Amino acid sequence: MADTSDFKNGLVLKIDGQLQQIVEFQHVKPGKGPAFVRTKLKNVLSGKTVDKTFNAGVKVETATVDRRDMTYLYHDGSDYVFMDGETFDQIAISEATIGDSARFLLENMNVQVATHEGEPLYVELPVAVELEVTHTETGLQGDRSTGGTKPATVETGAEVQVPLFINTGDKLRIDTRDGSYLGRVNS
């Protein structure tokens, strides 16, 4: 149990049998009336976000979430297999749990796996990854008011929008949160 003064970003609460992670929070002390805490909560399993207000000092049940550094090994049917670097234990995590993050998973990539009572909740990739372009059309410069983009397929099979000067074989930095192009990597 924790009260509202213990709130911090990333804390996982158990509300109505659901695991909710605090994305952001704000303590509010109005001129009249009691203080309260305004929070934005993200459902750990579904990813939906909701706004919720708690009165100051209210006790809320917390969930223990274990975050471990693991290495992605391989894709096996509908599961992704990860290995703990310390104990060498391997766990299989379903495609549904990994979700959209699978687009940027490379073999031997280090990730964080969050578990609750032994059940995997989500996989957290590094913020940026370096991937090689396996296919893209040649870009034609023309008259336009802003820089143009074109689709490119990277080595994981994901398609990202890149500037026109990117060619097949270039190494790129890609933001894993939204799949946006961050820049070219010098080889």
XYZ file of C-alpha atoms in Angstrom:
187
model
C 0.000 0.000 0.000
C 1.156 3.511 -0.799
C -0.478 6.866 -0.247
C -0.628 9.726 -2.740
C 2.593 11.306 -1.412
C 4.479 8.188 -2.603
C 3.333 8.565 -6.232
C 6.057 8.737 -8.888
C 6.177 8.135 -12.630
C 6.390 4.427 -13.447
C 4.765 3.228 -10.199
C 2.283 0.403 -10.897
C -0.990 0.460 -8.943
C -3.643 -2.234 -8.605
C -7.013 -0.502 -9.172
C -10.223 -2.544 -9.536
C -8.182 -5.690 -10.236
C -6.320 -3.981 -13.123
C -2.643 -3.024 -13.204
C -2.298 0.706 -13.942
C 1.058 2.477 -14.381
C 1.396 6.157 -13.462
C 2.431 8.052 -16.607
C 2.267 11.495 -14.992
C 0.866 13.000 -11.828
C 0.360 16.415 -10.265
C -0.321 17.412 -6.640
C -2.946 20.182 -6.595
C -3.708 22.407 -3.590
C -6.634 24.639 -4.533
C -7.397 27.854 -2.654
C -10.577 26.317 -1.254
C -11.142 22.692 -0.412
C -8.835 19.756 0.224
C -5.720 18.921 -1.767
C -5.860 16.203 -4.416
C -3.620 14.369 -6.895
C -4.432 14.371 -10.613
C -2.928 11.388 -12.456
C -2.743 9.922 -15.936
C -2.770 6.126 -15.693
C -1.916 3.603 -18.415
C -3.367 0.102 -18.270
C -0.305 -2.174 -18.348
C -1.988 -4.927 -20.361
C -4.218 -3.021 -22.809
C -2.207 0.216 -23.107
C -5.275 2.464 -22.655
C -4.713 5.686 -20.733
C -7.223 7.262 -18.365
C -7.240 10.325 -16.111
C -8.000 9.686 -12.437
C -8.103 11.990 -9.433
C -7.228 10.862 -5.894
C -7.868 12.791 -2.681
C -4.609 13.622 -0.866
C -3.549 10.982 1.644
C -5.640 8.172 0.145
C -4.016 4.726 0.338
C -3.763 2.782 -2.937
C -2.634 -0.805 -3.436
C 0.638 -1.084 -5.349
C 1.751 -3.993 -7.507
C 5.268 -5.363 -7.441
C 6.664 -5.283 -10.952
C 10.035 -6.906 -11.510
C 12.044 -5.355 -14.359
C 14.910 -7.500 -15.609
C 17.492 -6.978 -18.334
C 17.160 -9.759 -20.876
C 18.495 -10.619 -24.318
C 16.177 -11.390 -27.234
C 17.192 -14.733 -28.747
C 14.764 -15.754 -31.491
C 11.179 -15.864 -32.774
C 9.515 -19.264 -32.381
C 6.093 -19.486 -34.038
C 3.865 -17.085 -32.097
C 6.340 -16.589 -29.222
C 9.493 -14.546 -28.761
C 12.206 -16.148 -26.615
C 14.287 -14.049 -24.190
C 17.175 -15.037 -21.906
C 18.134 -13.608 -18.531
C 21.832 -12.716 -18.687
C 22.487 -13.585 -15.030
C 20.608 -16.868 -14.528
C 20.492 -17.939 -18.215
C 16.790 -18.781 -17.775
C 14.772 -18.533 -20.980
C 11.171 -17.334 -21.176
C 8.788 -17.270 -24.112
C 6.598 -14.169 -24.473
C 3.578 -14.089 -26.781
C 3.197 -11.720 -29.740
C 0.186 -10.105 -28.025
C 2.297 -9.136 -24.985
C 5.112 -7.677 -27.094
C 2.747 -5.824 -29.413
C 4.126 -3.208 -31.802
C 7.624 -3.392 -30.270
C 8.266 -6.570 -32.276
C 8.801 -4.433 -35.395
C 12.229 -3.353 -34.105
C 13.462 -6.499 -32.308
C 16.832 -7.791 -33.488
C 18.458 -11.015 -32.320
C 20.838 -10.498 -29.359
C 19.231 -7.123 -28.533
C 19.184 -6.200 -24.832
C 15.701 -5.234 -23.577
C 13.876 -4.861 -20.265
C 11.140 -7.373 -19.492
C 8.610 -6.405 -16.804
C 6.891 -9.242 -14.924
C 4.239 -9.371 -12.210
C 3.949 -12.594 -10.201
C 5.994 -14.395 -12.868
C 3.697 -13.289 -15.722
C 5.319 -11.089 -18.430
C 3.557 -7.712 -18.720
C 5.506 -5.869 -21.411
C 8.884 -5.590 -23.126
C 10.712 -2.259 -23.133
C 13.112 -1.725 -26.040
C 15.954 0.810 -26.037
C 14.709 4.268 -27.089
C 16.698 4.136 -30.354
C 18.007 1.226 -32.409
C 20.396 1.043 -35.360
C 18.941 -0.837 -38.336
C 20.095 -1.362 -41.916
C 17.854 -0.462 -44.854
C 17.147 -3.604 -46.903
C 14.969 -1.968 -49.574
C 13.975 1.529 -50.657
C 13.155 3.212 -53.940
C 15.520 5.843 -55.308
C 14.355 9.285 -54.265
C 13.871 11.991 -56.849
C 14.442 15.562 -55.773
C 11.847 17.931 -57.106
C 10.111 21.207 -56.390
C 8.593 21.037 -52.933
C 8.279 23.431 -50.048
C 9.471 20.919 -47.411
C 11.832 17.951 -47.394
C 10.227 14.873 -48.877
C 10.118 11.369 -47.438
C 9.784 7.886 -48.852
C 9.118 4.444 -47.345
C 12.070 2.195 -46.525
C 12.093 -1.395 -45.265
C 14.663 -2.123 -42.529
C 16.278 -5.462 -41.632
C 13.536 -6.385 -39.119
C 10.867 -6.048 -41.816
C 9.425 -2.795 -40.442
C 8.617 0.029 -42.844
C 9.639 3.570 -41.829
C 9.492 6.960 -43.518
C 12.963 8.299 -44.379
C 14.378 11.328 -46.259
C 14.876 11.015 -50.021
C 18.689 10.753 -49.804
C 18.615 7.398 -47.925
C 19.707 4.381 -50.022
C 19.563 0.598 -49.634
C 22.384 -0.534 -47.321
C 22.455 2.647 -45.173
C 22.386 2.202 -41.391
C 19.756 4.338 -39.627
C 18.853 5.304 -36.061
C 15.133 4.655 -35.509
C 13.034 5.741 -32.503
C 11.357 2.559 -31.184
C 8.500 4.469 -29.519
C 6.968 5.814 -32.733
C 9.083 4.377 -35.571
C 10.423 7.747 -36.668
C 13.734 8.326 -38.460
C 16.385 9.937 -36.207
C 19.417 10.000 -38.498
C 22.037 8.080 -40.415
C 24.784 6.135 -38.645
C 28.319 6.541 -39.982
C 29.823 3.125 -40.642
